[in-house]
Coordinates of C-alpha atoms in Angstrom, one line a residue:
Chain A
X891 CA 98.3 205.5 53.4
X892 CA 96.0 204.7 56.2
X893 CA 95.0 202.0 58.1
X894 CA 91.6 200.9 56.3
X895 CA 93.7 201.5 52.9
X896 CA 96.7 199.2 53.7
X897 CA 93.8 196.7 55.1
X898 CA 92.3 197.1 51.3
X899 CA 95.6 196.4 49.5
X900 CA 96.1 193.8 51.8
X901 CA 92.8 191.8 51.3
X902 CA 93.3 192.5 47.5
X903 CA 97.0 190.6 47.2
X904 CA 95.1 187.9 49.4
X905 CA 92.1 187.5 47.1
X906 CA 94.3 187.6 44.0
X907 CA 96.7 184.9 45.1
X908 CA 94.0 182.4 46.2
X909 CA 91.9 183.1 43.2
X910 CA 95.4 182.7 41.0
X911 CA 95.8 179.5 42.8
X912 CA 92.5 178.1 42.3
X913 CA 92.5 179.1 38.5
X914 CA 95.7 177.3 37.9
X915 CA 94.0 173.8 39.6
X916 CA 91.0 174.0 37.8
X917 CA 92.3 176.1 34.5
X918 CA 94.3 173.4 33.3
X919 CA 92.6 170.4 33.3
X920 CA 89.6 172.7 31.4
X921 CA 92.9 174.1 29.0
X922 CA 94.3 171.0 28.3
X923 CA 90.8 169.4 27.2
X924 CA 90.2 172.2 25.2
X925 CA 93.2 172.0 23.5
X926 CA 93.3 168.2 22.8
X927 CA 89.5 167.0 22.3
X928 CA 87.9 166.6 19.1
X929 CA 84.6 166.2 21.4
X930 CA 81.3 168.5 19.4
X931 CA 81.5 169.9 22.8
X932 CA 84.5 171.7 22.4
X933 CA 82.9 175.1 20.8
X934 CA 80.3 175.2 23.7
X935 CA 82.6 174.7 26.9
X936 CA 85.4 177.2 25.0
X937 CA 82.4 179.9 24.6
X938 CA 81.3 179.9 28.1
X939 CA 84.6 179.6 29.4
X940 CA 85.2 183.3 27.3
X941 CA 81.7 185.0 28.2
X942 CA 82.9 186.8 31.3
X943 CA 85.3 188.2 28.7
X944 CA 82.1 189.9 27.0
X945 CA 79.2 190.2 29.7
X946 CA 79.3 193.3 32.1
X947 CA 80.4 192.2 35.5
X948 CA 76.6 193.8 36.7
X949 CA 75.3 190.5 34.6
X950 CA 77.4 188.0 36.7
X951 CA 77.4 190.2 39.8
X952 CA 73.5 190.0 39.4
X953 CA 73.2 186.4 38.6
X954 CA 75.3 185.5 41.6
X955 CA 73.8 187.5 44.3
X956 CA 70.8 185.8 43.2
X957 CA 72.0 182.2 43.0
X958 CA 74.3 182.8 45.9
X959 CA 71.6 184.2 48.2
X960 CA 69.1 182.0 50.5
X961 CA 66.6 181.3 47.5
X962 CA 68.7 180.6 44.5
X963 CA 70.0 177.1 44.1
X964 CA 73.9 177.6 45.4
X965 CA 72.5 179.3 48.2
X966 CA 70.7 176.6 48.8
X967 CA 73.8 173.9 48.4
X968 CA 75.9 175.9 50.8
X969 CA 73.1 176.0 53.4
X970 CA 72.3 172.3 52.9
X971 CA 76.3 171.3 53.2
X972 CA 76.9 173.9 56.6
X973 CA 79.0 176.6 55.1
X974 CA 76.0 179.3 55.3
X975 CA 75.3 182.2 52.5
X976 CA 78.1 183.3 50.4
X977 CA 77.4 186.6 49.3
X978 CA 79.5 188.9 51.9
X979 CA 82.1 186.8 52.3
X980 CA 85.8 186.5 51.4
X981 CA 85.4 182.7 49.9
X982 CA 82.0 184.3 48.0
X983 CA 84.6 187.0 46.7
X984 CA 86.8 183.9 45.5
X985 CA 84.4 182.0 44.2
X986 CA 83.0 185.1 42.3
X987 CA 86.3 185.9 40.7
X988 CA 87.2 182.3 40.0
X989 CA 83.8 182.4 37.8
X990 CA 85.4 186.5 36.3
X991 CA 89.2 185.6 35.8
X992 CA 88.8 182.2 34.2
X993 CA 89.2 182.6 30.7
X994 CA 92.3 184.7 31.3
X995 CA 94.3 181.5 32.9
X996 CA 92.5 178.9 30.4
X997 CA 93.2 180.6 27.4
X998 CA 96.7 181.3 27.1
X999 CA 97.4 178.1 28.6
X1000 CA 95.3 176.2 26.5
X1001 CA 97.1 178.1 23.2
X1002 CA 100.2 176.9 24.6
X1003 CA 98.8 173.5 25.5
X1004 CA 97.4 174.0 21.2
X1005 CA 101.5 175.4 20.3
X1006 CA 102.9 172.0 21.5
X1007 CA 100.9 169.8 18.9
X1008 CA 100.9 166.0 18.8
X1009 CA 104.4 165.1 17.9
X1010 CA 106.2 165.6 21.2
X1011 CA 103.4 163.4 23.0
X1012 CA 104.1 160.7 20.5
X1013 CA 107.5 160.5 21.1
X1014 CA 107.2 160.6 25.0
X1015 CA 104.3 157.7 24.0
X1016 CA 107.3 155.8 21.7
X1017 CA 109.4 156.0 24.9
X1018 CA 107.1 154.1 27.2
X1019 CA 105.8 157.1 29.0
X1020 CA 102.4 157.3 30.4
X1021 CA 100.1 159.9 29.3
X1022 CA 100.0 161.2 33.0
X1023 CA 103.9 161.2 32.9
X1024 CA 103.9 162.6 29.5
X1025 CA 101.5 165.6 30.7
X1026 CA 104.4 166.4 33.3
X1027 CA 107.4 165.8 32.4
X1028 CA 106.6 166.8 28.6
X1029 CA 103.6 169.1 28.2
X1030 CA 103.6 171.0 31.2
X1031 CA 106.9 172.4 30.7
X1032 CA 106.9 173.3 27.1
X1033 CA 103.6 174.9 28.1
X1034 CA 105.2 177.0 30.6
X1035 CA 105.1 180.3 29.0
X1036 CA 101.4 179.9 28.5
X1037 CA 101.4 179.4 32.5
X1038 CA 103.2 181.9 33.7
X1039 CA 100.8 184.6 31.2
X1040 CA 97.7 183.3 32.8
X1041 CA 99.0 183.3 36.7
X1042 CA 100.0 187.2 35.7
X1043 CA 96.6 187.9 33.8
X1044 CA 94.0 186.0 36.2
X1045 CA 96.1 187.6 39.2
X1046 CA 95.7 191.5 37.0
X1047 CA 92.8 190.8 36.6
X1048 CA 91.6 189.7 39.7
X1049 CA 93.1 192.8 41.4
X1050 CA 91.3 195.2 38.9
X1051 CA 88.1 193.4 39.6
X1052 CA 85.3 196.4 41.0
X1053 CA 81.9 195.5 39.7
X1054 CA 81.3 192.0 40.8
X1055 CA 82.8 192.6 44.2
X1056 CA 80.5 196.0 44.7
X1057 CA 77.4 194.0 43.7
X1058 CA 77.9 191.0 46.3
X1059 CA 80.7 191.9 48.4
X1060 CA 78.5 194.6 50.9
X1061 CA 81.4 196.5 51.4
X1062 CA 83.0 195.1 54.7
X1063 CA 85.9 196.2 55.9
X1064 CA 88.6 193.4 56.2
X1065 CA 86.4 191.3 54.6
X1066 CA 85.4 192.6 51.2
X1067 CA 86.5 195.8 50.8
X1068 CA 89.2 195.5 48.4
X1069 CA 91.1 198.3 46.4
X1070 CA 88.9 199.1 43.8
X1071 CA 85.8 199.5 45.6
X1072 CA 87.9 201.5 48.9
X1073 CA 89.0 203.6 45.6
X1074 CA 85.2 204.3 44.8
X1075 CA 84.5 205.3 48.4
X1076 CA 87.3 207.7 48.2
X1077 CA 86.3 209.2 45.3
X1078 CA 82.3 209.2 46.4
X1079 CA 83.3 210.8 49.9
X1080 CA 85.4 213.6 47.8
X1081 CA 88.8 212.6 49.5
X1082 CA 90.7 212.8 46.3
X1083 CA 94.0 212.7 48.4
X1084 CA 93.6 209.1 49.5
X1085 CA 92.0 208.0 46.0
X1086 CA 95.3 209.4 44.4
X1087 CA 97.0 207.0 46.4
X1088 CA 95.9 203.9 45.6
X1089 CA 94.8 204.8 42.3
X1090 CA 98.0 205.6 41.1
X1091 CA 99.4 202.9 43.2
X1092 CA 97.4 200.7 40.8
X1093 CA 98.6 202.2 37.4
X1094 CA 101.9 202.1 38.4
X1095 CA 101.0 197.9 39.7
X1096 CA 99.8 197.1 36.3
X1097 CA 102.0 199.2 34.3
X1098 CA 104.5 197.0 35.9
X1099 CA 102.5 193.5 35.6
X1100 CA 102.0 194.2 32.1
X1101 CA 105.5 195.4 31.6
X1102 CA 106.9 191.8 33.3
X1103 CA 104.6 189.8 31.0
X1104 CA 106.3 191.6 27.7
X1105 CA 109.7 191.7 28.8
X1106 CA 110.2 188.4 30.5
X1107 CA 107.8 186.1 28.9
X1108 CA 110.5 183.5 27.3
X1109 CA 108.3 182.6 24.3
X1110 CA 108.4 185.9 23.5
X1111 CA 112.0 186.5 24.3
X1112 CA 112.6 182.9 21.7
X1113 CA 110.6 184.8 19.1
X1114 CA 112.9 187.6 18.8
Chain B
X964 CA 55.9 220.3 -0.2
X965 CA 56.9 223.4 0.9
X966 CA 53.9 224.5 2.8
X967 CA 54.2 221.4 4.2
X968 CA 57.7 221.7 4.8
X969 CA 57.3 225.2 6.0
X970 CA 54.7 223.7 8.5
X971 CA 57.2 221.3 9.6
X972 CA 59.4 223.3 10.2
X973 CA 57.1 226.0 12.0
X974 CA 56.1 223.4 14.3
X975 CA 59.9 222.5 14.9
X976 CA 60.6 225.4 16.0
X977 CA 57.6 225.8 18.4
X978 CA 58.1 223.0 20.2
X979 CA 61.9 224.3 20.7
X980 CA 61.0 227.4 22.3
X981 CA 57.7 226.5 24.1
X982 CA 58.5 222.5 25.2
X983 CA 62.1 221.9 27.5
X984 CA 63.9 219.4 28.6
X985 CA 65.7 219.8 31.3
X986 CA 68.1 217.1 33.2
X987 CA 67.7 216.0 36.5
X988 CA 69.7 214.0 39.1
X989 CA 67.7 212.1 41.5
X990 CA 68.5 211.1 44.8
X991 CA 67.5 206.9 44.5
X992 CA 65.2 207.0 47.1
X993 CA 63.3 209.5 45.2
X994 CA 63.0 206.9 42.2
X995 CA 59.5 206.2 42.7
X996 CA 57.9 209.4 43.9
X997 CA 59.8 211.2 40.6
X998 CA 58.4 208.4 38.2
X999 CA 55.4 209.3 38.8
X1000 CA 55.8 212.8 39.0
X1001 CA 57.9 213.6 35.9
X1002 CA 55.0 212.0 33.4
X1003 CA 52.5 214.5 35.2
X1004 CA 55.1 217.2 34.9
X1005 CA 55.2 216.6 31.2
X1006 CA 51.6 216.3 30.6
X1007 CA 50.8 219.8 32.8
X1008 CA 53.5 222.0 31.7
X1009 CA 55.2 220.4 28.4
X1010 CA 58.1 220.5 29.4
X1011 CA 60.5 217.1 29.6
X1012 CA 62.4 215.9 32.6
X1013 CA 65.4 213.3 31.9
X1014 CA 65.7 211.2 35.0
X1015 CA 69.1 209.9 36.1
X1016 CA 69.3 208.1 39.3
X1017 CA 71.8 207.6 42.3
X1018 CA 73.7 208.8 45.3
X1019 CA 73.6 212.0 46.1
X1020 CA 77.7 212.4 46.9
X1021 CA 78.3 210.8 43.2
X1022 CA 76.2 213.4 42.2
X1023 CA 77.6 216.0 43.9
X1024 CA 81.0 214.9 42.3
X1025 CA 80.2 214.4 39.0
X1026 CA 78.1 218.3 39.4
X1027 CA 81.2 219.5 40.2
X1028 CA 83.9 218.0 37.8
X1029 CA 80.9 219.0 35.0
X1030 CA 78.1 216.9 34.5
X1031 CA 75.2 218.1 32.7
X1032 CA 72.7 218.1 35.1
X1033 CA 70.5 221.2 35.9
X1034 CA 68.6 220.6 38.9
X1035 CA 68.9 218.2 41.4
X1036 CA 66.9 216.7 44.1
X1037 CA 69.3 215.4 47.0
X1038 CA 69.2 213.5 49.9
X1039 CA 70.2 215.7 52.1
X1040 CA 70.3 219.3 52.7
X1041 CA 73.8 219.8 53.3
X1042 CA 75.1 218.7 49.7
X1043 CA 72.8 221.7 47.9
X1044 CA 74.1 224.0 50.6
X1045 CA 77.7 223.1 49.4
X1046 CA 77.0 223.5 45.6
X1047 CA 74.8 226.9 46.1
X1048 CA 78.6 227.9 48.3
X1049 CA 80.8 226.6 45.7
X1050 CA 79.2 228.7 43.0
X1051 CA 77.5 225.2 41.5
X1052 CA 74.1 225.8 42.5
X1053 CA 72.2 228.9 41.8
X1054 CA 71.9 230.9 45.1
X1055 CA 68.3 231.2 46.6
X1056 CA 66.4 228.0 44.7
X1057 CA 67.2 225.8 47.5
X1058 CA 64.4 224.2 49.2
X1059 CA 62.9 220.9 50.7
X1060 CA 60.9 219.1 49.0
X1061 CA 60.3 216.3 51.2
X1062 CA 61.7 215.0 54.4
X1063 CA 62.1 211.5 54.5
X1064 CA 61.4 208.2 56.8
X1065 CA 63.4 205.6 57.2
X1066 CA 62.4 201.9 57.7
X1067 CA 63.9 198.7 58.7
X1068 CA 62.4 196.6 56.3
X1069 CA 63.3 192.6 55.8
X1070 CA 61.9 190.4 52.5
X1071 CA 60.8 188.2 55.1
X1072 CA 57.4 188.8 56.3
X1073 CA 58.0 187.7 59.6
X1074 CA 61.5 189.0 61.1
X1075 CA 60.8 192.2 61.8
X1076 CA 58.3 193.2 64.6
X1077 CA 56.2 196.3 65.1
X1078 CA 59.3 198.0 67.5
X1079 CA 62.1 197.2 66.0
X1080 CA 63.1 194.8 68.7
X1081 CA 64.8 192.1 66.8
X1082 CA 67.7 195.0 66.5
X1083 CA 68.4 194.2 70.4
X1084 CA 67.3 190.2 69.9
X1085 CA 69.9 189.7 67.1
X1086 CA 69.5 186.6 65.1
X1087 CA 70.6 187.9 61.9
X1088 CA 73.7 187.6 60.0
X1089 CA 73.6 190.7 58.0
X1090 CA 72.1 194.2 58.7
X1091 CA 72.7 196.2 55.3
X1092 CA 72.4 199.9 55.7
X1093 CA 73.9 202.3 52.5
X1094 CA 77.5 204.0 53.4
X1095 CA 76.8 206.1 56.2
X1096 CA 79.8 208.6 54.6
X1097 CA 77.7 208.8 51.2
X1098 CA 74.4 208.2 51.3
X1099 CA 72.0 210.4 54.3
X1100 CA 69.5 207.5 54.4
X1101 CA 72.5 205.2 56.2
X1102 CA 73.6 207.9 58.4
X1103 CA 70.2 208.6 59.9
X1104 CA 70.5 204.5 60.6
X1105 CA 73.8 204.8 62.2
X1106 CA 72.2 207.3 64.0
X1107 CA 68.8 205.8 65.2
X1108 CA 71.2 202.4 66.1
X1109 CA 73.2 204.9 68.1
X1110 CA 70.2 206.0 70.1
X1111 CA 69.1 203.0 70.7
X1112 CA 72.7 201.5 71.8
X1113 CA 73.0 198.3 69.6
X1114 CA 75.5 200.6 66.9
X1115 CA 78.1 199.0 68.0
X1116 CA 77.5 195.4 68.6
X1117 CA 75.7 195.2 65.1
X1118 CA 78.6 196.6 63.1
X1119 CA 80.3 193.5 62.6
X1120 CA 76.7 192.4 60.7
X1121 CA 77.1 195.4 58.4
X1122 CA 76.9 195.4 54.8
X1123 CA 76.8 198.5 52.8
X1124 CA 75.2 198.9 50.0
X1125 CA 76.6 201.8 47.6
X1126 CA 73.3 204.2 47.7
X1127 CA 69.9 203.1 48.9
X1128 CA 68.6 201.3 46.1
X1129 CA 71.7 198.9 46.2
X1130 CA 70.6 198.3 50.0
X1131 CA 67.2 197.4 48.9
X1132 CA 68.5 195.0 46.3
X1133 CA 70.8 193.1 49.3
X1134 CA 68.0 193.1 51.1
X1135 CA 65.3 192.1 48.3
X1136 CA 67.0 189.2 47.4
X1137 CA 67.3 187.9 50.7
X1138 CA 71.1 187.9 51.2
X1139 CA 71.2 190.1 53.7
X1140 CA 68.1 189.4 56.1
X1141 CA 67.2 193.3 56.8
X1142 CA 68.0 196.5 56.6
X1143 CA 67.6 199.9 56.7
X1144 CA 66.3 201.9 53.5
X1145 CA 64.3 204.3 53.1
X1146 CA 59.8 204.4 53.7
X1147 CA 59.4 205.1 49.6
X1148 CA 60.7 202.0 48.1
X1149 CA 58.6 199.9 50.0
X1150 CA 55.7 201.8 50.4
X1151 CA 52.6 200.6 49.0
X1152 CA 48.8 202.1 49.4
X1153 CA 49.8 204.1 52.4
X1154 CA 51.6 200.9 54.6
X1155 CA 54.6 198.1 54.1
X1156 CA 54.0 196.5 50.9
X1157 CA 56.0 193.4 51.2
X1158 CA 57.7 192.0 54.0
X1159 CA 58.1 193.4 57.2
X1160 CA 58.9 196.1 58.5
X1161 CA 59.4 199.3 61.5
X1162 CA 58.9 202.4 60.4
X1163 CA 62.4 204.0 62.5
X1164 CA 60.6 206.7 64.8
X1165 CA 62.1 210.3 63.6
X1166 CA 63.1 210.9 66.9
X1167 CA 66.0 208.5 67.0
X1168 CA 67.7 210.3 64.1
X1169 CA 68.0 214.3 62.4
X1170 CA 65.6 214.8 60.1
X1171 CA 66.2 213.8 56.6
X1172 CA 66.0 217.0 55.1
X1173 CA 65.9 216.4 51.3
X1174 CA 66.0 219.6 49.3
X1175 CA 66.3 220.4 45.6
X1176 CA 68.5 222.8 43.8
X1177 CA 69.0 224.7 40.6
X1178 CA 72.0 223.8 39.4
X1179 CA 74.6 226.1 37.3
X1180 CA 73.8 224.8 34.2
X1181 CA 69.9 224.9 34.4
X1182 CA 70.3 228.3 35.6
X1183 CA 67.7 230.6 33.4
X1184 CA 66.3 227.7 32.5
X1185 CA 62.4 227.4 31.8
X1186 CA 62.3 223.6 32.2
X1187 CA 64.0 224.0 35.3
X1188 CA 62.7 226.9 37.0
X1189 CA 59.5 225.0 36.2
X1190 CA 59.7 222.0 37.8
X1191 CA 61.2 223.8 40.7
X1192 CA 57.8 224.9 41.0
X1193 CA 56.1 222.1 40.1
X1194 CA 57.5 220.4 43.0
X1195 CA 56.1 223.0 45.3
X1196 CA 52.5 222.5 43.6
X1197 CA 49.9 220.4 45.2
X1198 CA 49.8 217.9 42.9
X1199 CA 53.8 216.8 43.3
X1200 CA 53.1 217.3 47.0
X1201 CA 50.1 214.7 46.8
X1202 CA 52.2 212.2 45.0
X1203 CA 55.5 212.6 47.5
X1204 CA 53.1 212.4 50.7
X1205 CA 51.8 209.1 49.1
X1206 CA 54.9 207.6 49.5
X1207 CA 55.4 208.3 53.2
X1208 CA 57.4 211.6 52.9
X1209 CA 56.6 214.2 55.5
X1210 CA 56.5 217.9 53.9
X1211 CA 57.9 220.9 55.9
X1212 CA 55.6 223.0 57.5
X1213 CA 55.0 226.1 55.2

């Protein structure tokens, strides 16, 4: 592999692990009110949570180059508060695969939030915990198959990410070019060589993801 | 009913060996030229052409690994050249059909002057231009920046879109604050629709040959054979000159 490649898969891991870290803070308080409110807003925050699951990326991709750019309204917010335009940019790329990976980390933690039930808050409750205390020393740790699924599927899935990032990432070397897009170049420019590469360095990456996730999950590994 | 369905099926049948269809790949910058071409086409000869639009080195990929396109209309010279050498192109139907102009074109109606000066002022934070390796339109651009010695201090402002249209689009809606795409998809009653603009002098850059081919599987073809010609008539000429193409000289 060359330079430029190794720069890609490079910029990829990065944008997967900050994106993976970001879902985790804000994924869980989202997953654990899902899984505990009886609010009539349930059903509306759970469907849009799930609708990057359905929409093509060239939906989002679209809607945030628009609202992202200098006339749309975040654009606007992030001139107004000094950080400049987002689209092109690495924390744009973050921001738009927060928005694309988020029902991967919310849902399977939010089933396993669902898994726990009432009883074992109770009895935390019984025993003079607080419900903050409860959360960690009680729900959070049951729930930790559920955690360790949607770190390895909002990370995937983050790495597999091509449409969003080819509408408002511009291609930049360094900056935005990440594998799957560096893969499309390949292909477009007819050097079939280098696209081997990293495309089969990508099956063979979520072959083994995937293959963790099955083995290793310890709910699973309870179940059997 | 069975006269009827005799003349039904009479009439089926005529339209299958008089009317074609035949499948064309379109280089995007030629979007707007070949939408208004391709409803005249129908109405003069008949026959149908089915439009699809995009870079010319995805096309050239796809012609190769099979796709089912029977003539295309490139953005360049060279990738027609290759097919007619590889055996995907039908030898001798190559020709140019237009040669195109570039422009540096902003949304903004007041950022870009008359000269293109505001290439050496700077002031910008993104210059989008389509990949240079892909797409002939962001070649000639790398090339004209060359010329004119700012190439390298802009790169860092680069963003590339995936074929010209994409560049438009980044440059449309304003993210990036100019670029370089191509005289046609801003062209409007003969000058700079909206915006601003330079029309990029076709000395700074090789010409932007664009020719059209027969391709394999439109070979014998009456649809395609007559669109090839169709293009060559005055009235396609007309249209493509409209929308700030140069022709070759005959």
């Amino acid at each position: 592999m060359e330079a430029p490649d190794l720069a890609a898969v490079w910029l990829t891991l990065k944008l997967a692990t900050v994106v993976t870290v970001l879902l985790l803070l804000v994924g869980t308080p989202i997953a654990w009110w899902l899984a505990r409110t009886r609010s009539r807003l349930k059903g509306v925050v759970g469907a849009v949570v799930a609708l990057p699951l359905v929409l093509p990326p060239t939906v989002l991709g679209f809607y945030l180059l628009v609202t992202m750019g200098p006339n749309g309204p975040i654009g606007q917010l992030t001139q107004a508060i000094g950080l400049g335009l987002l689209p092109f940019t690495f924390p744009g790329l973050v921001i738009a695969s927060t928005f694309y990976s988020l029902p991967f980390v919310v849902q399977p933690i939010q089933n396993a939030f669902e898994a726990i039930g009432e009883r074992p808050l109770e009895v935390a409750a019984t025993l003079r915990a607080s419900p903050w205390d409860a959360f960690w020393s009680v729900a959070v740790p049951l729930a930790r198959p559920g955690f360790l699924s949607g770190a390895i599927l909002g990370f995937a899935h983050t790495v597999g990410e091509f449409g969003i990032v080819l509408m408002i990432g511009g291609n930049i070397p360094g900056r935005t070019r990440v594998v799957s897009v560096q893969i499309y170049d390949h292909v477009e420019a007819l050097e079939y060589t280098q696209a081997h590469w990293l495309a089969g360095g990508m099956v063979l990456f979520s072959f083994v993801v995937l293959l963790a996730l099955y083995t290793f999950n310890p709910a699973r590994r309870k179940a059997a | 009913m069975k006269k009827a369905l005799i003349c039904l099926l009479t009439a089926t049948v005529a339209t299958l060996t008089h009317a074609d269809e035949v499948q064309v790949a379109v280089a995007a910058n030629f979007t707007g030229p070949m939408q208004v071409i391709a409803p005249l086409f129908e109405r003069d000869t008949g026959h149908k052409a089915v439009l699809s639009y995009g870079a010319t080195g995805k096309f050239y990929a796809q012609v190769v690994n099979g796709a089912p396109f029977e003539v295309l209309l490139a953005a360049d010279d060279e990738t027609p050249a290759r097919l007619v050498r590889e055996g995907h192109g039908v030898a001798g139907s190559a020709f140019t059909y237009a040669i195109g102009t570039l422009v540096l074109w902003s949304a903004n109606p007041d950022l870009v002057d008359a000269r293109g000066e505001i290439l050496k002022k700077g002031g910008f934070r993104h210059l989008a231009i389509a990949n240079p390796k892909t797409a002939p339109y962001g070649a000639a651009a790398l090339q004209a920046m060359g010329k004119l010695g700012v190439a390298e201090s802009l790169k860092p402002l680069f963003v590339q879109g995936e074929n010209i249209s994409q560049t438009q689009q980044f440059v449309a809606t304003g993210a990036a604050e100019l670029g370089f795409i191509a005289y046609s998809q801003v062209i409007k009653n003969g000058r700079i629709g909206t915006g601003s603009g330079w029309i990029v002098p076709g000395q700074l850059h090789e010409p932007i040959r664009q020719d059209a081919v027969i391709l394999a599987k439109g070979r014998d073809k009456v649809a395609a054979l007559a669109l090839m010609a169709y293009l060559k008539g005055d009235k396609a000429k007309g249209v493509i000159r409209s929308f700030g193409y140069e022709l070759p000289q005959p």
